[in-house]
Amino acid sequence: MKRSIIVFLVACLVLLSAGLWIFISFTEMNPMDLLHFAIIIILVAFAFFVGFKRLSNARRGEPAEDELSKKVLQKTAAISYYISLYIWVFMIFIRDRIEFDTEQLLGTGVLAMAITFAISWVVINFRGIKNG
Amino acid sequence: MDNRIKEYRARYNLTQEELAKKVNVRRETIVFLEKNRYNPSLKLAHDLASIFSVTIEELFIFEDKINNK
């Protein structure tokens, strides 16, 4: 229950910050900024989905976390970390070829990592975990 | 590894939710177990076997036994 509330709080904080950012710099936004904003919205929606799932489990009297969900999270973290290494190699590779300032590069890299984590979680949650 | 959880659950007239509460896991975990998409820990296997009053070997069918059939 406590962790579900933390998930909601963090998602709300991210949404608020992104909203503030888009409100302040709406007139000078480029397509890349809009893409970043769209990705943030998707990630916040994902966080809300996870939070609601945990809360509904708790309401049914089931644990919010069990051995399967912990294993899914561990495997997701391992896979997304592995993919992230390639993402950063790719980002460094395109840095010299496309006009990207350091802030944009870092922002895109971090968002790509977050999206990778979300996609890995959905895929592993759907496929399940089998040893061997 | 195959299992007979669904069969025993029906025999004991339990829903997935009821069984999940008995072994303190989420309902999704029982769904994944029945669909054979998750191999449980030894503790969960033991808890499930205890609920159905059978041994782990009776509830879970290991691959060498499947191949021998």
PDB file of C-alpha atoms in Angstrom:
ATOM      1  CA  MET A   1       0.000   0.000   0.000  1.00  0.00           C
ATOM      2  CA  LYS A   2       2.791   2.380   1.004  1.00  0.00           C
ATOM      3  CA  ARG A   3       4.731   1.672  -2.197  1.00  0.00           C
ATOM      4  CA  SER A   4       1.585   2.141  -4.328  1.00  0.00           C
ATOM      5  CA  ILE A   5       1.149   5.624  -2.861  1.00  0.00           C
ATOM      6  CA  ILE A   6       4.833   6.386  -3.559  1.00  0.00           C
ATOM      7  CA  VAL A   7       4.354   5.264  -7.194  1.00  0.00           C
ATOM      8  CA  PHE A   8       1.339   7.600  -7.518  1.00  0.00           C
ATOM      9  CA  LEU A   9       3.195  10.488  -5.875  1.00  0.00           C
ATOM     10  CA  VAL A  10       6.232  10.136  -8.150  1.00  0.00           C
ATOM     11  CA  ALA A  11       3.992   9.849 -11.253  1.00  0.00           C
ATOM     12  CA  CYS A  12       2.062  12.994 -10.211  1.00  0.00           C
ATOM     13  CA  LEU A  13       5.312  14.868  -9.559  1.00  0.00           C
ATOM     14  CA  VAL A  14       6.699  13.903 -12.992  1.00  0.00           C
ATOM     15  CA  LEU A  15       3.408  14.894 -14.636  1.00  0.00           C
ATOM     16  CA  LEU A  16       3.399  18.232 -12.806  1.00  0.00           C
ATOM     17  CA  SER A  17       7.028  18.962 -13.778  1.00  0.00           C
ATOM     18  CA  ALA A  18       6.385  18.026 -17.416  1.00  0.00           C
ATOM     19  CA  GLY A  19       3.239  20.183 -17.442  1.00  0.00           C
ATOM     20  CA  LEU A  20       5.162  23.120 -16.001  1.00  0.00           C
ATOM     21  CA  TRP A  21       7.950  22.651 -18.532  1.00  0.00           C
ATOM     22  CA  ILE A  22       5.524  22.571 -21.484  1.00  0.00           C
ATOM     23  CA  PHE A  23       3.631  25.596 -20.072  1.00  0.00           C
ATOM     24  CA  ILE A  24       6.794  27.701 -19.734  1.00  0.00           C
ATOM     25  CA  SER A  25       8.404  26.828 -23.061  1.00  0.00           C
ATOM     26  CA  PHE A  26       5.345  26.111 -25.232  1.00  0.00           C
ATOM     27  CA  THR A  27       6.143  28.797 -27.839  1.00  0.00           C
ATOM     28  CA  GLU A  28       9.734  27.682 -28.401  1.00  0.00           C
ATOM     29  CA  MET A  29       9.193  23.924 -28.517  1.00  0.00           C
ATOM     30  CA  ASN A  30      10.702  21.863 -31.304  1.00  0.00           C
ATOM     31  CA  PRO A  31       9.479  18.425 -32.503  1.00  0.00           C
ATOM     32  CA  MET A  32      12.103  16.698 -30.342  1.00  0.00           C
ATOM     33  CA  ASP A  33      10.707  18.365 -27.201  1.00  0.00           C
ATOM     34  CA  LEU A  34       7.189  17.289 -28.174  1.00  0.00           C
ATOM     35  CA  LEU A  35       8.439  13.705 -28.621  1.00  0.00           C
ATOM     36  CA  HIS A  36      10.034  13.864 -25.160  1.00  0.00           C
ATOM     37  CA  PHE A  37       6.769  15.150 -23.706  1.00  0.00           C
ATOM     38  CA  ALA A  38       4.783  12.335 -25.387  1.00  0.00           C
ATOM     39  CA  ILE A  39       7.195   9.728 -23.979  1.00  0.00           C
ATOM     40  CA  ILE A  40       6.867  11.239 -20.489  1.00  0.00           C
ATOM     41  CA  ILE A  41       3.059  11.016 -20.753  1.00  0.00           C
ATOM     42  CA  ILE A  42       3.317   7.321 -21.782  1.00  0.00           C
ATOM     43  CA  LEU A  43       5.638   6.604 -18.835  1.00  0.00           C
ATOM     44  CA  VAL A  44       3.350   8.392 -16.384  1.00  0.00           C
ATOM     45  CA  ALA A  45       0.391   6.386 -17.730  1.00  0.00           C
ATOM     46  CA  PHE A  46       2.456   3.218 -17.217  1.00  0.00           C
ATOM     47  CA  ALA A  47       3.262   4.240 -13.622  1.00  0.00           C
ATOM     48  CA  PHE A  48      -0.432   4.909 -12.925  1.00  0.00           C
ATOM     49  CA  PHE A  49      -1.308   1.492 -14.388  1.00  0.00           C
ATOM     50  CA  VAL A  50       1.240  -0.249 -12.115  1.00  0.00           C
ATOM     51  CA  GLY A  51       0.017   1.760  -9.103  1.00  0.00           C
ATOM     52  CA  PHE A  52      -3.653   0.887  -9.744  1.00  0.00           C
ATOM     53  CA  LYS A  53      -2.745  -2.783 -10.211  1.00  0.00           C
ATOM     54  CA  ARG A  54      -0.986  -2.852  -6.843  1.00  0.00           C
ATOM     55  CA  LEU A  55      -3.881  -1.070  -5.138  1.00  0.00           C
ATOM     56  CA  SER A  56      -6.504  -3.411  -6.627  1.00  0.00           C
ATOM     57  CA  ASN A  57      -4.447  -6.412  -5.447  1.00  0.00           C
ATOM     58  CA  ALA A  58      -4.297  -4.948  -1.953  1.00  0.00           C
ATOM     59  CA  ARG A  59      -8.054  -4.276  -1.994  1.00  0.00           C
ATOM     60  CA  ARG A  60      -8.744  -7.931  -2.912  1.00  0.00           C
ATOM     61  CA  GLY A  61      -6.682  -8.979   0.097  1.00  0.00           C
ATOM     62  CA  GLU A  62      -3.804 -10.258  -2.047  1.00  0.00           C
ATOM     63  CA  PRO A  63      -0.198  -9.140  -1.594  1.00  0.00           C
ATOM     64  CA  ALA A  64       0.845  -6.225  -3.810  1.00  0.00           C
ATOM     65  CA  GLU A  65       4.080  -8.106  -4.507  1.00  0.00           C
ATOM     66  CA  ASP A  66       4.861 -11.817  -4.587  1.00  0.00           C
ATOM     67  CA  GLU A  67       7.663 -14.061  -5.841  1.00  0.00           C
ATOM     68  CA  LEU A  68       6.531 -13.869  -9.487  1.00  0.00           C
ATOM     69  CA  SER A  69       6.271 -10.068  -9.560  1.00  0.00           C
ATOM     70  CA  LYS A  70       9.691  -9.779  -7.876  1.00  0.00           C
ATOM     71  CA  LYS A  71      11.258 -12.141 -10.434  1.00  0.00           C
ATOM     72  CA  VAL A  72       9.592 -10.237 -13.286  1.00  0.00           C
ATOM     73  CA  LEU A  73      11.042  -6.999 -11.909  1.00  0.00           C
ATOM     74  CA  GLN A  74      14.526  -8.527 -11.534  1.00  0.00           C
ATOM     75  CA  LYS A  75      14.510  -9.921 -15.070  1.00  0.00           C
ATOM     76  CA  THR A  76      13.146  -6.651 -16.464  1.00  0.00           C
ATOM     77  CA  ALA A  77      15.921  -4.704 -14.722  1.00  0.00           C
ATOM     78  CA  ALA A  78      18.592  -7.062 -16.063  1.00  0.00           C
ATOM     79  CA  ILE A  79      17.310  -6.990 -19.656  1.00  0.00           C
ATOM     80  CA  SER A  80      16.694  -3.245 -19.753  1.00  0.00           C
ATOM     81  CA  TYR A  81      20.168  -2.585 -18.325  1.00  0.00           C
ATOM     82  CA  TYR A  82      21.692  -4.756 -21.065  1.00  0.00           C
ATOM     83  CA  ILE A  83      19.694  -2.969 -23.789  1.00  0.00           C
ATOM     84  CA  SER A  84      20.555   0.429 -22.232  1.00  0.00           C
ATOM     85  CA  LEU A  85      24.257  -0.206 -22.826  1.00  0.00           C
ATOM     86  CA  TYR A  86      23.542  -0.476 -26.558  1.00  0.00           C
ATOM     87  CA  ILE A  87      21.281   2.597 -26.420  1.00  0.00           C
ATOM     88  CA  TRP A  88      24.136   4.709 -25.000  1.00  0.00           C
ATOM     89  CA  VAL A  89      26.635   3.339 -27.525  1.00  0.00           C
ATOM     90  CA  PHE A  90      24.136   4.293 -30.247  1.00  0.00           C
ATOM     91  CA  MET A  91      23.575   7.752 -28.719  1.00  0.00           C
ATOM     92  CA  ILE A  92      27.334   8.427 -28.641  1.00  0.00           C
ATOM     93  CA  PHE A  93      27.593   7.172 -32.216  1.00  0.00           C
ATOM     94  CA  ILE A  94      24.886   9.527 -33.550  1.00  0.00           C
ATOM     95  CA  ARG A  95      26.052  12.473 -31.434  1.00  0.00           C
ATOM     96  CA  ASP A  96      28.695  13.473 -33.973  1.00  0.00           C
ATOM     97  CA  ARG A  97      26.436  12.877 -36.943  1.00  0.00           C
ATOM     98  CA  ILE A  98      23.253  14.682 -35.868  1.00  0.00           C
ATOM     99  CA  GLU A  99      23.044  18.119 -34.273  1.00  0.00           C
ATOM    100  CA  PHE A 100      22.308  17.192 -30.676  1.00  0.00           C
ATOM    101  CA  ASP A 101      23.294  19.262 -27.670  1.00  0.00           C
ATOM    102  CA  THR A 102      24.372  17.464 -24.490  1.00  0.00           C
ATOM    103  CA  GLU A 103      21.080  18.117 -22.657  1.00  0.00           C
ATOM    104  CA  GLN A 104      19.021  16.700 -25.493  1.00  0.00           C
ATOM    105  CA  LEU A 105      21.328  13.699 -25.751  1.00  0.00           C
ATOM    106  CA  LEU A 106      21.055  12.939 -22.033  1.00  0.00           C
ATOM    107  CA  GLY A 107      17.287  13.508 -21.998  1.00  0.00           C
ATOM    108  CA  THR A 108      16.727  11.241 -24.987  1.00  0.00           C
ATOM    109  CA  GLY A 109      19.001   8.555 -23.520  1.00  0.00           C
ATOM    110  CA  VAL A 110      17.251   8.557 -20.136  1.00  0.00           C
ATOM    111  CA  LEU A 111      13.799   8.470 -21.755  1.00  0.00           C
ATOM    112  CA  ALA A 112      14.908   5.633 -24.064  1.00  0.00           C
ATOM    113  CA  MET A 113      16.068   3.711 -20.970  1.00  0.00           C
ATOM    114  CA  ALA A 114      12.711   4.275 -19.264  1.00  0.00           C
ATOM    115  CA  ILE A 115      10.766   3.201 -22.356  1.00  0.00           C
ATOM    116  CA  THR A 116      12.983   0.092 -22.645  1.00  0.00           C
ATOM    117  CA  PHE A 117      12.188  -0.780 -19.033  1.00  0.00           C
ATOM    118  CA  ALA A 118       8.433  -0.342 -19.576  1.00  0.00           C
ATOM    119  CA  ILE A 119       8.411  -2.437 -22.770  1.00  0.00           C
ATOM    120  CA  SER A 120      10.566  -5.188 -21.175  1.00  0.00           C
ATOM    121  CA  TRP A 121       8.208  -5.302 -18.169  1.00  0.00           C
ATOM    122  CA  VAL A 122       5.127  -5.671 -20.394  1.00  0.00           C
ATOM    123  CA  VAL A 123       6.758  -8.414 -22.522  1.00  0.00           C
ATOM    124  CA  ILE A 124       8.088 -10.420 -19.542  1.00  0.00           C
ATOM    125  CA  ASN A 125       4.807 -10.016 -17.658  1.00  0.00           C
ATOM    126  CA  PHE A 126       2.962 -11.367 -20.690  1.00  0.00           C
ATOM    127  CA  ARG A 127       5.347 -14.248 -21.439  1.00  0.00           C
ATOM    128  CA  GLY A 128       6.023 -15.368 -17.868  1.00  0.00           C
ATOM    129  CA  ILE A 129       9.232 -16.757 -16.389  1.00  0.00           C
ATOM    130  CA  LYS A 130      10.356 -20.335 -16.719  1.00  0.00           C
ATOM    131  CA  ASN A 131      13.618 -21.651 -15.347  1.00  0.00           C
ATOM    132  CA  GLY A 132      15.848 -23.464 -17.765  1.00  0.00           C
TER     133      GLY A 132
ATOM    134  CA  MET B   1       7.782 -28.960 -15.840  1.00  0.00           C
ATOM    135  CA  ASP B   2       4.044 -29.659 -16.023  1.00  0.00           C
ATOM    136  CA  ASN B   3       1.617 -29.433 -13.113  1.00  0.00           C
ATOM    137  CA  ARG B   4      -1.836 -30.537 -11.961  1.00  0.00           C
ATOM    138  CA  ILE B   5      -2.815 -27.412 -10.016  1.00  0.00           C
ATOM    139  CA  LYS B   6      -5.926 -26.758 -12.089  1.00  0.00           C
ATOM    140  CA  GLU B   7      -7.080 -30.350 -11.632  1.00  0.00           C
ATOM    141  CA  TYR B   8      -6.590 -30.283  -7.843  1.00  0.00           C
ATOM    142  CA  ARG B   9      -8.104 -26.817  -7.558  1.00  0.00           C
ATOM    143  CA  ALA B  10     -11.256 -28.088  -9.274  1.00  0.00           C
ATOM    144  CA  ARG B  11     -11.263 -31.149  -7.015  1.00  0.00           C
ATOM    145  CA  TYR B  12     -11.106 -28.950  -3.919  1.00  0.00           C
ATOM    146  CA  ASN B  13     -13.661 -26.553  -5.422  1.00  0.00           C
ATOM    147  CA  LEU B  14     -11.404 -23.525  -5.039  1.00  0.00           C
ATOM    148  CA  THR B  15     -11.292 -20.423  -7.223  1.00  0.00           C
ATOM    149  CA  GLN B  16      -7.953 -19.022  -8.379  1.00  0.00           C
ATOM    150  CA  GLU B  17      -8.446 -16.089  -6.029  1.00  0.00           C
ATOM    151  CA  GLU B  18      -9.134 -18.335  -3.026  1.00  0.00           C
ATOM    152  CA  LEU B  19      -6.088 -20.470  -3.739  1.00  0.00           C
ATOM    153  CA  ALA B  20      -3.957 -17.339  -4.192  1.00  0.00           C
ATOM    154  CA  LYS B  21      -5.033 -16.043  -0.780  1.00  0.00           C
ATOM    155  CA  LYS B  22      -4.298 -19.401   0.845  1.00  0.00           C
ATOM    156  CA  VAL B  23      -0.702 -19.433  -0.392  1.00  0.00           C
ATOM    157  CA  ASN B  24      -0.271 -15.643  -0.104  1.00  0.00           C
ATOM    158  CA  VAL B  25       0.410 -14.827  -3.760  1.00  0.00           C
ATOM    159  CA  ARG B  26      -1.432 -12.750  -6.365  1.00  0.00           C
ATOM    160  CA  ARG B  27      -4.143 -14.334  -8.517  1.00  0.00           C
ATOM    161  CA  GLU B  28      -1.965 -13.705 -11.593  1.00  0.00           C
ATOM    162  CA  THR B  29       0.671 -16.040 -10.169  1.00  0.00           C
ATOM    163  CA  ILE B  30      -1.873 -18.879  -9.983  1.00  0.00           C
ATOM    164  CA  VAL B  31      -2.951 -18.096 -13.573  1.00  0.00           C
ATOM    165  CA  PHE B  32       0.689 -18.258 -14.745  1.00  0.00           C
ATOM    166  CA  LEU B  33       1.266 -21.511 -12.829  1.00  0.00           C
ATOM    167  CA  GLU B  34      -1.801 -23.172 -14.345  1.00  0.00           C
ATOM    168  CA  LYS B  35      -0.816 -22.054 -17.842  1.00  0.00           C
ATOM    169  CA  ASN B  36       2.639 -23.510 -17.167  1.00  0.00           C
ATOM    170  CA  ARG B  37       4.308 -20.152 -17.743  1.00  0.00           C
ATOM    171  CA  TYR B  38       6.033 -19.976 -14.380  1.00  0.00           C
ATOM    172  CA  ASN B  39       8.054 -22.469 -12.356  1.00  0.00           C
ATOM    173  CA  PRO B  40       7.395 -21.761  -8.666  1.00  0.00           C
ATOM    174  CA  SER B  41       9.931 -21.580  -5.854  1.00  0.00           C
ATOM    175  CA  LEU B  42      10.348 -24.624  -3.645  1.00  0.00           C
ATOM    176  CA  LYS B  43       8.417 -22.855  -0.860  1.00  0.00           C
ATOM    177  CA  LEU B  44       5.424 -22.056  -3.085  1.00  0.00           C
ATOM    178  CA  ALA B  45       5.448 -25.614  -4.496  1.00  0.00           C
ATOM    179  CA  HIS B  46       5.488 -26.951  -0.920  1.00  0.00           C
ATOM    180  CA  ASP B  47       2.659 -24.614   0.165  1.00  0.00           C
ATOM    181  CA  LEU B  48       0.515 -25.643  -2.801  1.00  0.00           C
ATOM    182  CA  ALA B  49       1.177 -29.333  -2.185  1.00  0.00           C
ATOM    183  CA  SER B  50       0.239 -28.869   1.495  1.00  0.00           C
ATOM    184  CA  ILE B  51      -3.068 -27.202   0.572  1.00  0.00           C
ATOM    185  CA  PHE B  52      -4.000 -30.177  -1.620  1.00  0.00           C
ATOM    186  CA  SER B  53      -2.531 -32.726   0.824  1.00  0.00           C
ATOM    187  CA  VAL B  54      -0.294 -34.263  -1.821  1.00  0.00           C
ATOM    188  CA  THR B  55       3.456 -34.465  -2.338  1.00  0.00           C
ATOM    189  CA  ILE B  56       5.299 -32.028  -4.590  1.00  0.00           C
ATOM    190  CA  GLU B  57       5.998 -34.899  -7.028  1.00  0.00           C
ATOM    191  CA  GLU B  58       2.284 -35.596  -7.312  1.00  0.00           C
ATOM    192  CA  LEU B  59       1.446 -31.956  -8.013  1.00  0.00           C
ATOM    193  CA  PHE B  60       4.359 -31.157 -10.316  1.00  0.00           C
ATOM    194  CA  ILE B  61       5.339 -33.497 -13.129  1.00  0.00           C
ATOM    195  CA  PHE B  62       9.030 -33.216 -13.913  1.00  0.00           C
ATOM    196  CA  GLU B  63      10.342 -33.516 -17.462  1.00  0.00           C
ATOM    197  CA  ASP B  64      12.103 -36.879 -17.019  1.00  0.00           C
ATOM    198  CA  LYS B  65       8.762 -38.358 -15.942  1.00  0.00           C
ATOM    199  CA  ILE B  66       7.000 -36.823 -18.943  1.00  0.00           C
ATOM    200  CA  ASN B  67       9.667 -38.311 -21.265  1.00  0.00           C
ATOM    201  CA  ASN B  68       9.330 -41.742 -19.635  1.00  0.00           C
ATOM    202  CA  LYS B  69       5.576 -41.878 -20.340  1.00  0.00           C
TER     203      LYS B  69
END
